Amino acid sequence: MSDDTGRGFPAHDANSGSTVSEAAAGGILTIDLGAIRENYRRLKARLSGARCAGVLKADGYGLGAAQVASALAKEGCDIFFVALLGEGIALRKAIGHGPDIFVLNGLPPGSEAEALAAGLCPVINSAVQLKAWRETARGAGRSLPAAIQVDSGMARLGMAPAEVETVACEAGAFDGIDIRFVMSHLARADEPQQAANEKQRLEFERLRKLLPLAPASLANSSGIFLGPEYHYDLARPGAALYGVNPTPHAPNPMLPVIRLQAKVAQTREIGAGTGIGYGHTHQADGPLRLATISLGYGDGWHRRAASAAWFEGVRLPFVGRVSMDSIILDISALPAGRLGEGDLVELIGPSQSVDDAAGHAGTIGYEVLTSLGARFHRRYIGG
Ligand SMILES: *Cc1c(COP(=O)(O)O)cnc(C)c1O
């Protein structure tokens, strides 16, 4: 299915997402668009015929929605999802007209004209939103595209079952609405043994049959791996495209997408008993060699995230607390003088995955990615 049409998006400067030069930055975030494309192809290959969208909310999970959209378009992807209207407007400006952009959280009341002007499709989550879009369509004098979301058992977004039943009995409820998809979202797709998945799927089946006939969409990244009965007409992966493991109980079937490196700002040698960092939470047992790197919680590196950096395969443990703009590493395992000012150590890469870093912090890869800050030099490769 993959075609390389290049789809007429405005050409991107390879580093258009970057505001900081490599020399000026404390850290370098390398984003492999080729790996994102390969991940899209891998997901598509599992779908046996269903279409595959790209979820680009939170600026493409922190990696650059416009750059990711362009890369996915080269694989033939022409349906994108964002969370907010503002994200949709920005993405439409960046990629131009052509692909469908759906707004998952629905349109805030009164914003319908703005969505229409930007050529965006709402995901309609309530009867009130349905009425507002129907009236927008009437005013526009033509039918307008939308997705209808039903809540099959997550209690987050979408029409509740009772609301679906009410709307289904209302004459003309969908007048002027071009229903592109009826969709729902799974609460526990990353837990394949959970009966909740099948329960949601059956409830989705029931609810969508109450609505006008339209293509269906249920699976996020993990949902794709629950089996073909979850695929329907359109899958909506996000995390897996960005290299987060959609099957946390098994080896990661996706390619890693990012590499995060930080610059050494300074090195020093200290003697036994020296207190290290804020609160002196660490005291040297004996002489140590230390390196301070220019990356901290101000860059989205949680104070409790992974506790080591890597250099040429050698693990360099953090010592003391993570600061806003710096972290102190014990580099005693390296030969003296091997690591100096300006050298790069790795925080995320072959030695430590996004999921590894997240696991240490008691969080998920999604949060590690979307937390990555604005101070890095961003380098796009493989586009
Ligand atoms: C975020 C989201 C997705 C994508 O989920 P992943 O787990 O990142 O694949 C799909 N559908 C909806 C409704 C979402 O909110």
Coordinates of C-alpha atoms and ligand atoms in Angstrom, one line a residue:
M1 CA 0.0 0.0 0.0
S2 CA 2.9 2.4 0.6
D3 CA 3.3 4.9 -2.2
D4 CA 5.9 7.6 -2.4
T5 CA 3.9 10.3 -3.9
G6 CA 5.5 13.1 -1.9
R7 CA 2.0 14.6 -1.7
G8 CA 2.6 18.3 -2.3
F9 CA 3.2 19.4 1.3
P10 CA 5.3 22.5 1.5
A11 CA 9.0 21.5 1.7
H12 CA 10.3 21.5 5.3
D13 CA 13.7 22.7 6.2
A14 CA 15.2 19.6 7.7
N15 CA 15.5 21.4 11.0
S16 CA 12.5 23.6 10.9
G17 CA 11.4 22.4 14.3
S18 CA 14.6 23.7 15.8
T19 CA 14.9 27.1 17.4
V20 CA 18.3 26.5 19.0
S21 CA 21.5 25.9 17.1
E22 CA 23.5 22.8 17.9
A23 CA 26.3 24.9 19.3
A24 CA 24.0 26.9 21.6
A25 CA 22.0 24.0 23.0
G26 CA 22.6 21.9 26.1
G27 CA 21.1 18.9 24.6
I28 CA 20.4 17.4 21.1
L29 CA 17.2 15.5 20.3
T30 CA 17.5 13.5 17.1
I31 CA 14.2 12.4 15.6
D32 CA 14.4 9.6 13.0
L33 CA 11.5 10.2 10.5
G34 CA 12.6 7.2 8.6
A35 CA 12.0 5.0 11.7
I36 CA 8.5 6.6 12.1
R37 CA 7.8 5.7 8.4
E38 CA 9.0 2.1 9.0
N39 CA 6.8 1.9 12.1
Y40 CA 3.8 3.1 10.1
R41 CA 4.6 0.4 7.5
R42 CA 4.8 -2.3 10.2
L43 CA 1.5 -1.3 11.7
K44 CA -0.1 -1.1 8.3
A45 CA 1.2 -4.6 7.5
R46 CA -0.7 -6.0 10.6
L47 CA -4.0 -4.3 9.5
S48 CA -4.9 -6.6 6.6
G49 CA -6.8 -4.0 4.6
A50 CA -8.0 -1.5 7.2
R51 CA -6.7 2.1 6.8
C52 CA -4.2 3.5 9.2
A53 CA -4.3 7.1 10.5
G54 CA -1.6 9.0 12.4
V55 CA -2.2 10.5 15.8
L56 CA -0.4 13.8 16.1
K57 CA -1.7 15.3 19.3
A58 CA 0.6 17.2 21.7
D59 CA 2.7 18.2 18.7
G60 CA 3.2 14.7 17.5
Y61 CA 3.9 13.3 21.0
G62 CA 6.5 16.1 21.4
L63 CA 8.4 15.2 18.2
G64 CA 7.0 17.8 15.8
A65 CA 3.5 17.3 14.3
A66 CA 4.3 19.0 11.0
Q67 CA 7.4 17.0 10.4
V68 CA 5.8 13.7 11.4
A69 CA 2.7 14.4 9.2
S70 CA 5.0 15.0 6.2
A71 CA 6.8 11.8 6.8
L72 CA 3.6 9.8 7.2
A73 CA 2.1 11.4 4.1
K74 CA 4.9 9.8 2.1
E75 CA 3.6 6.4 3.2
G76 CA 0.2 7.3 1.9
C77 CA -1.3 8.3 5.3
D78 CA -4.0 11.0 4.7
I79 CA -5.9 10.9 8.0
F80 CA -4.6 12.7 11.1
F81 CA -5.9 13.1 14.6
V82 CA -5.0 15.9 17.0
A83 CA -6.6 16.6 20.4
L84 CA -7.4 20.3 20.3
L85 CA -8.8 22.7 17.7
G86 CA -5.7 24.9 18.1
E87 CA -3.5 22.0 17.2
G88 CA -5.6 21.3 14.2
I89 CA -5.4 24.9 13.0
A90 CA -1.6 24.9 13.4
L91 CA -1.3 21.5 11.6
R92 CA -3.5 22.6 8.7
K93 CA -1.3 25.7 8.3
A94 CA 1.8 23.6 8.2
I95 CA 0.7 20.8 5.8
G96 CA -1.8 22.6 3.7
H97 CA -5.1 21.3 2.3
G98 CA -5.6 17.6 1.4
P99 CA -5.3 15.3 4.4
D100 CA -8.3 15.0 6.8
I101 CA -7.5 16.3 10.3
F102 CA -9.9 15.2 13.1
V103 CA -10.1 17.0 16.5
L104 CA -10.4 14.3 19.1
N105 CA -11.6 16.5 22.0
G106 CA -14.4 18.0 20.0
L107 CA -15.0 21.7 19.3
P108 CA -15.4 24.1 22.2
P109 CA -18.8 25.8 21.9
G110 CA -18.6 28.8 19.6
S111 CA -15.5 27.6 17.8
E112 CA -17.3 25.8 14.9
A113 CA -16.7 28.6 12.3
E114 CA -13.0 28.6 13.1
A115 CA -12.9 24.8 12.6
L116 CA -14.8 25.1 9.3
A117 CA -12.5 27.8 8.0
A118 CA -9.5 25.7 8.7
G119 CA -11.1 22.6 7.0
L120 CA -11.1 20.5 10.1
C121 CA -13.3 17.6 11.1
P122 CA -14.7 17.5 14.6
V123 CA -14.9 14.3 16.6
I124 CA -18.4 14.8 17.9
N125 CA -18.6 13.7 21.5
S126 CA -22.1 14.8 22.6
A127 CA -25.6 15.6 21.4
V128 CA -24.9 19.3 22.0
Q129 CA -21.8 19.1 19.7
L130 CA -23.8 17.3 17.1
K131 CA -26.5 20.0 17.1
A132 CA -23.8 22.7 16.8
W133 CA -22.1 21.0 13.8
R134 CA -25.5 20.4 12.2
E135 CA -26.3 24.1 12.4
T136 CA -22.9 25.0 11.1
A137 CA -23.6 22.7 8.1
R138 CA -27.0 24.3 7.6
G139 CA -25.4 27.8 7.6
A140 CA -22.7 26.6 5.2
G141 CA -25.3 25.2 2.9
R142 CA -23.5 21.9 2.5
S143 CA -22.9 18.7 4.4
L144 CA -19.8 18.8 6.7
P145 CA -17.5 15.9 7.6
A146 CA -17.2 14.6 11.2
A147 CA -16.5 11.5 13.2
I148 CA -19.0 10.4 15.9
Q149 CA -17.4 9.1 19.1
V150 CA -19.3 6.8 21.4
D151 CA -18.2 5.9 24.9
S152 CA -18.0 2.1 24.9
G153 CA -16.6 1.9 28.4
M154 CA -13.9 4.5 29.3
A155 CA -16.0 7.3 30.7
R156 CA -13.7 9.9 29.1
L157 CA -15.0 11.3 25.8
G158 CA -17.8 10.4 23.4
M159 CA -21.6 10.0 23.6
A160 CA -22.7 7.9 26.5
P161 CA -24.9 4.9 25.6
A162 CA -28.1 6.6 26.7
E163 CA -27.2 9.6 24.6
V164 CA -26.6 7.5 21.6
E165 CA -30.0 5.8 22.0
T166 CA -31.7 9.2 22.3
V167 CA -30.0 10.7 19.3
A168 CA -30.7 7.6 17.3
C169 CA -34.4 8.1 17.7
E170 CA -34.4 11.8 16.8
A171 CA -35.5 12.5 13.3
G172 CA -32.9 14.5 11.3
A173 CA -30.3 14.3 14.0
F174 CA -27.5 13.7 11.5
D175 CA -28.9 16.0 8.7
G176 CA -26.0 17.7 7.0
I177 CA -23.4 15.6 8.8
D178 CA -21.1 13.5 6.6
I179 CA -20.2 10.7 9.1
R180 CA -16.7 9.7 8.1
F181 CA -16.3 7.3 11.1
V182 CA -18.1 6.1 14.1
M183 CA -15.3 5.6 16.7
S184 CA -14.6 4.7 20.3
H185 CA -11.4 4.3 22.4
L186 CA -10.2 1.4 24.5
A187 CA -9.3 1.9 28.1
R188 CA -7.1 -1.2 28.6
A189 CA -5.8 -2.1 25.1
D190 CA -2.2 -2.6 26.5
E191 CA -3.5 -5.5 28.7
P192 CA -4.5 -8.1 26.2
Q193 CA -5.9 -10.5 28.8
Q194 CA -8.4 -8.0 30.2
A195 CA -12.0 -8.9 29.5
A196 CA -12.7 -5.2 29.4
N197 CA -11.4 -5.1 25.8
E198 CA -13.9 -7.6 24.5
K199 CA -16.6 -5.9 26.6
Q200 CA -15.8 -2.6 25.0
R201 CA -15.7 -4.1 21.5
L202 CA -19.2 -5.6 21.9
E203 CA -20.6 -2.4 23.3
F204 CA -19.0 -0.5 20.4
E205 CA -20.7 -3.0 18.0
R206 CA -24.1 -2.5 19.7
L207 CA -23.8 1.4 19.7
R208 CA -22.6 1.8 16.2
K209 CA -25.5 -0.2 14.9
L210 CA -27.9 2.4 16.4
L211 CA -26.2 5.1 14.3
P212 CA -26.3 5.7 10.6
L213 CA -24.1 3.2 8.7
A214 CA -20.5 4.5 8.6
P215 CA -17.0 3.1 8.6
A216 CA -15.8 2.2 12.2
S217 CA -12.6 2.9 14.1
L218 CA -11.6 1.5 17.5
A219 CA -7.9 0.5 17.8
N220 CA -5.1 2.7 19.1
S221 CA -1.5 1.4 18.9
S222 CA -2.1 -1.4 21.4
G223 CA -5.5 -2.1 20.0
I224 CA -4.0 -3.1 16.7
F225 CA -2.2 -6.0 18.5
L226 CA -5.4 -7.3 20.1
G227 CA -6.3 -9.0 16.8
P228 CA -8.2 -8.4 13.6
E229 CA -11.6 -8.1 15.2
Y230 CA -10.4 -4.8 16.7
H231 CA -9.2 -3.3 13.4
Y232 CA -12.5 -2.3 11.7
D233 CA -12.0 0.2 8.9
L234 CA -9.5 2.6 10.4
A235 CA -6.8 2.2 13.1
R236 CA -5.5 5.3 15.1
P237 CA -2.0 4.6 16.3
G238 CA 0.1 7.2 18.0
A239 CA 2.6 5.9 20.5
A240 CA 3.8 2.9 18.4
L241 CA 4.7 5.2 15.5
Y242 CA 7.0 7.1 17.9
G243 CA 8.7 3.8 19.1
V244 CA 6.9 3.3 22.4
N245 CA 6.2 -0.4 22.9
P246 CA 2.5 -1.1 22.2
T247 CA 2.9 -4.6 23.7
P248 CA 4.4 -3.9 27.1
H249 CA 4.2 -7.6 28.0
A250 CA 6.4 -8.6 25.1
P251 CA 9.5 -7.3 23.2
N252 CA 9.0 -4.0 21.3
P253 CA 7.9 -4.7 17.7
M254 CA 8.6 -1.1 16.8
L255 CA 11.8 0.7 15.8
P256 CA 13.2 3.3 18.2
V257 CA 12.7 6.8 16.9
I258 CA 14.6 9.2 19.1
R259 CA 18.0 9.8 20.5
L260 CA 18.6 12.3 23.3
Q261 CA 22.1 13.5 24.1
A262 CA 23.3 16.1 26.6
K263 CA 26.5 18.1 26.6
V264 CA 29.0 17.9 29.4
A265 CA 29.3 21.4 30.9
Q266 CA 32.1 20.7 33.3
T267 CA 34.1 17.9 34.9
R268 CA 35.8 17.7 38.3
E269 CA 37.4 15.4 40.8
I270 CA 36.2 15.3 44.4
G271 CA 37.5 13.7 47.5
A272 CA 35.8 11.3 50.0
G273 CA 33.0 12.9 52.0
T274 CA 32.2 15.6 49.6
G275 CA 28.4 16.4 49.4
I276 CA 27.0 16.4 45.9
G277 CA 24.2 18.5 44.5
Y278 CA 21.2 20.1 46.2
G279 CA 20.5 18.7 49.7
H280 CA 23.8 16.8 49.6
T281 CA 21.6 13.7 49.0
H282 CA 24.8 11.9 47.9
Q283 CA 28.2 11.9 49.6
A284 CA 31.3 10.5 48.0
D285 CA 32.6 7.3 49.7
G286 CA 36.0 7.8 48.1
P287 CA 37.5 10.0 45.4
L288 CA 35.2 10.4 42.4
R289 CA 35.4 11.9 39.0
L290 CA 32.2 13.8 38.1
A291 CA 30.7 15.4 35.0
T292 CA 27.9 17.9 35.0
I293 CA 25.6 17.8 32.0
S294 CA 23.4 20.6 30.7
L295 CA 20.0 18.9 30.9
G296 CA 17.6 18.8 33.8
Y297 CA 14.0 18.8 34.9
G298 CA 13.6 22.1 33.0
D299 CA 14.0 20.0 29.9
G300 CA 11.3 17.6 30.9
W301 CA 13.7 15.1 32.5
H302 CA 11.7 14.1 35.6
R303 CA 13.5 14.1 38.9
R304 CA 12.6 10.5 39.2
A305 CA 13.3 9.4 35.6
A306 CA 16.1 7.0 34.7
S307 CA 19.2 7.4 36.9
A308 CA 22.0 7.0 34.4
A309 CA 23.5 8.3 31.2
W310 CA 25.6 6.3 28.8
F311 CA 28.9 7.0 27.0
E312 CA 30.3 4.5 24.5
G313 CA 28.4 1.7 26.2
V314 CA 29.6 2.7 29.7
R315 CA 26.9 3.4 32.3
L316 CA 27.4 6.7 34.1
P317 CA 25.1 6.9 37.2
F318 CA 23.5 10.1 38.3
V319 CA 24.7 11.3 41.7
G320 CA 22.7 13.7 43.8
R321 CA 19.5 15.3 42.7
V322 CA 18.4 16.3 39.2
S323 CA 18.5 20.1 39.0
M324 CA 16.5 22.4 36.6
D325 CA 19.3 22.7 34.1
S326 CA 21.9 20.1 35.1
I327 CA 22.6 16.6 36.3
I328 CA 25.8 15.4 37.9
L329 CA 27.2 12.1 36.6
D330 CA 29.7 9.8 38.2
I331 CA 32.2 9.2 35.4
S332 CA 34.8 7.3 37.4
A333 CA 34.2 4.2 35.3
L334 CA 35.8 6.0 32.3
P335 CA 39.5 6.5 31.9
A336 CA 40.6 9.9 33.2
G337 CA 40.3 12.6 30.5
R338 CA 38.1 10.5 28.3
L339 CA 35.1 12.7 28.7
G340 CA 35.4 16.5 28.6
E341 CA 33.5 19.8 28.2
G342 CA 31.3 19.7 25.1
D343 CA 31.3 16.0 24.7
L344 CA 27.9 14.3 24.4
V345 CA 26.5 11.6 26.7
E346 CA 23.3 9.6 25.8
L347 CA 20.1 9.8 27.9
I348 CA 17.8 8.0 25.4
G349 CA 19.2 5.8 22.6
P350 CA 20.5 2.2 22.1
S351 CA 21.5 1.8 25.7
Q352 CA 18.3 3.2 27.3
S353 CA 15.0 3.3 25.5
V354 CA 12.1 5.7 26.0
D355 CA 10.3 2.9 27.9
D356 CA 13.3 2.3 30.1
A357 CA 13.5 5.9 31.1
A358 CA 9.8 6.0 31.8
G359 CA 9.9 2.8 33.9
H360 CA 12.5 4.3 36.2
A361 CA 10.2 7.3 36.8
G362 CA 7.1 5.2 37.4
T363 CA 5.6 6.7 34.3
I364 CA 5.0 5.7 30.6
G365 CA 6.9 6.4 27.4
Y366 CA 4.1 8.7 26.3
E367 CA 4.8 11.1 29.1
V368 CA 8.6 11.0 28.6
L369 CA 8.1 12.0 24.9
T370 CA 5.6 14.7 25.5
S371 CA 7.7 16.2 28.3
L372 CA 10.7 16.7 26.1
G373 CA 11.5 20.4 26.4
A374 CA 11.9 23.3 24.0
R375 CA 15.6 23.9 24.7
F376 CA 17.0 21.0 22.8
H377 CA 18.5 21.4 19.3
R378 CA 16.2 19.2 17.2
R379 CA 17.7 17.3 14.4
Y380 CA 15.4 15.5 11.9
I381 CA 17.0 12.6 10.0
G382 CA 15.6 10.1 7.5
G383 CA 12.8 12.2 6.2
Ligands
LIG1 C1 -4.3 9.2 21.9 C2 -5.4 8.5 21.2 C3 -5.1 7.6 20.2 C4 -3.7 7.1 20.0 O1 -3.3 6.3 21.1 P1 -1.9 5.5 21.2 O2 -2.0 4.7 22.5 O3 -0.9 6.6 21.4 O4 -1.7 4.7 20.0 C5 -6.1 7.0 19.5 N1 -7.4 7.4 19.7 C6 -7.7 8.3 20.7 C7 -9.2 8.7 20.9 C8 -6.7 8.9 21.4 O5 -7.1 9.8 22.4

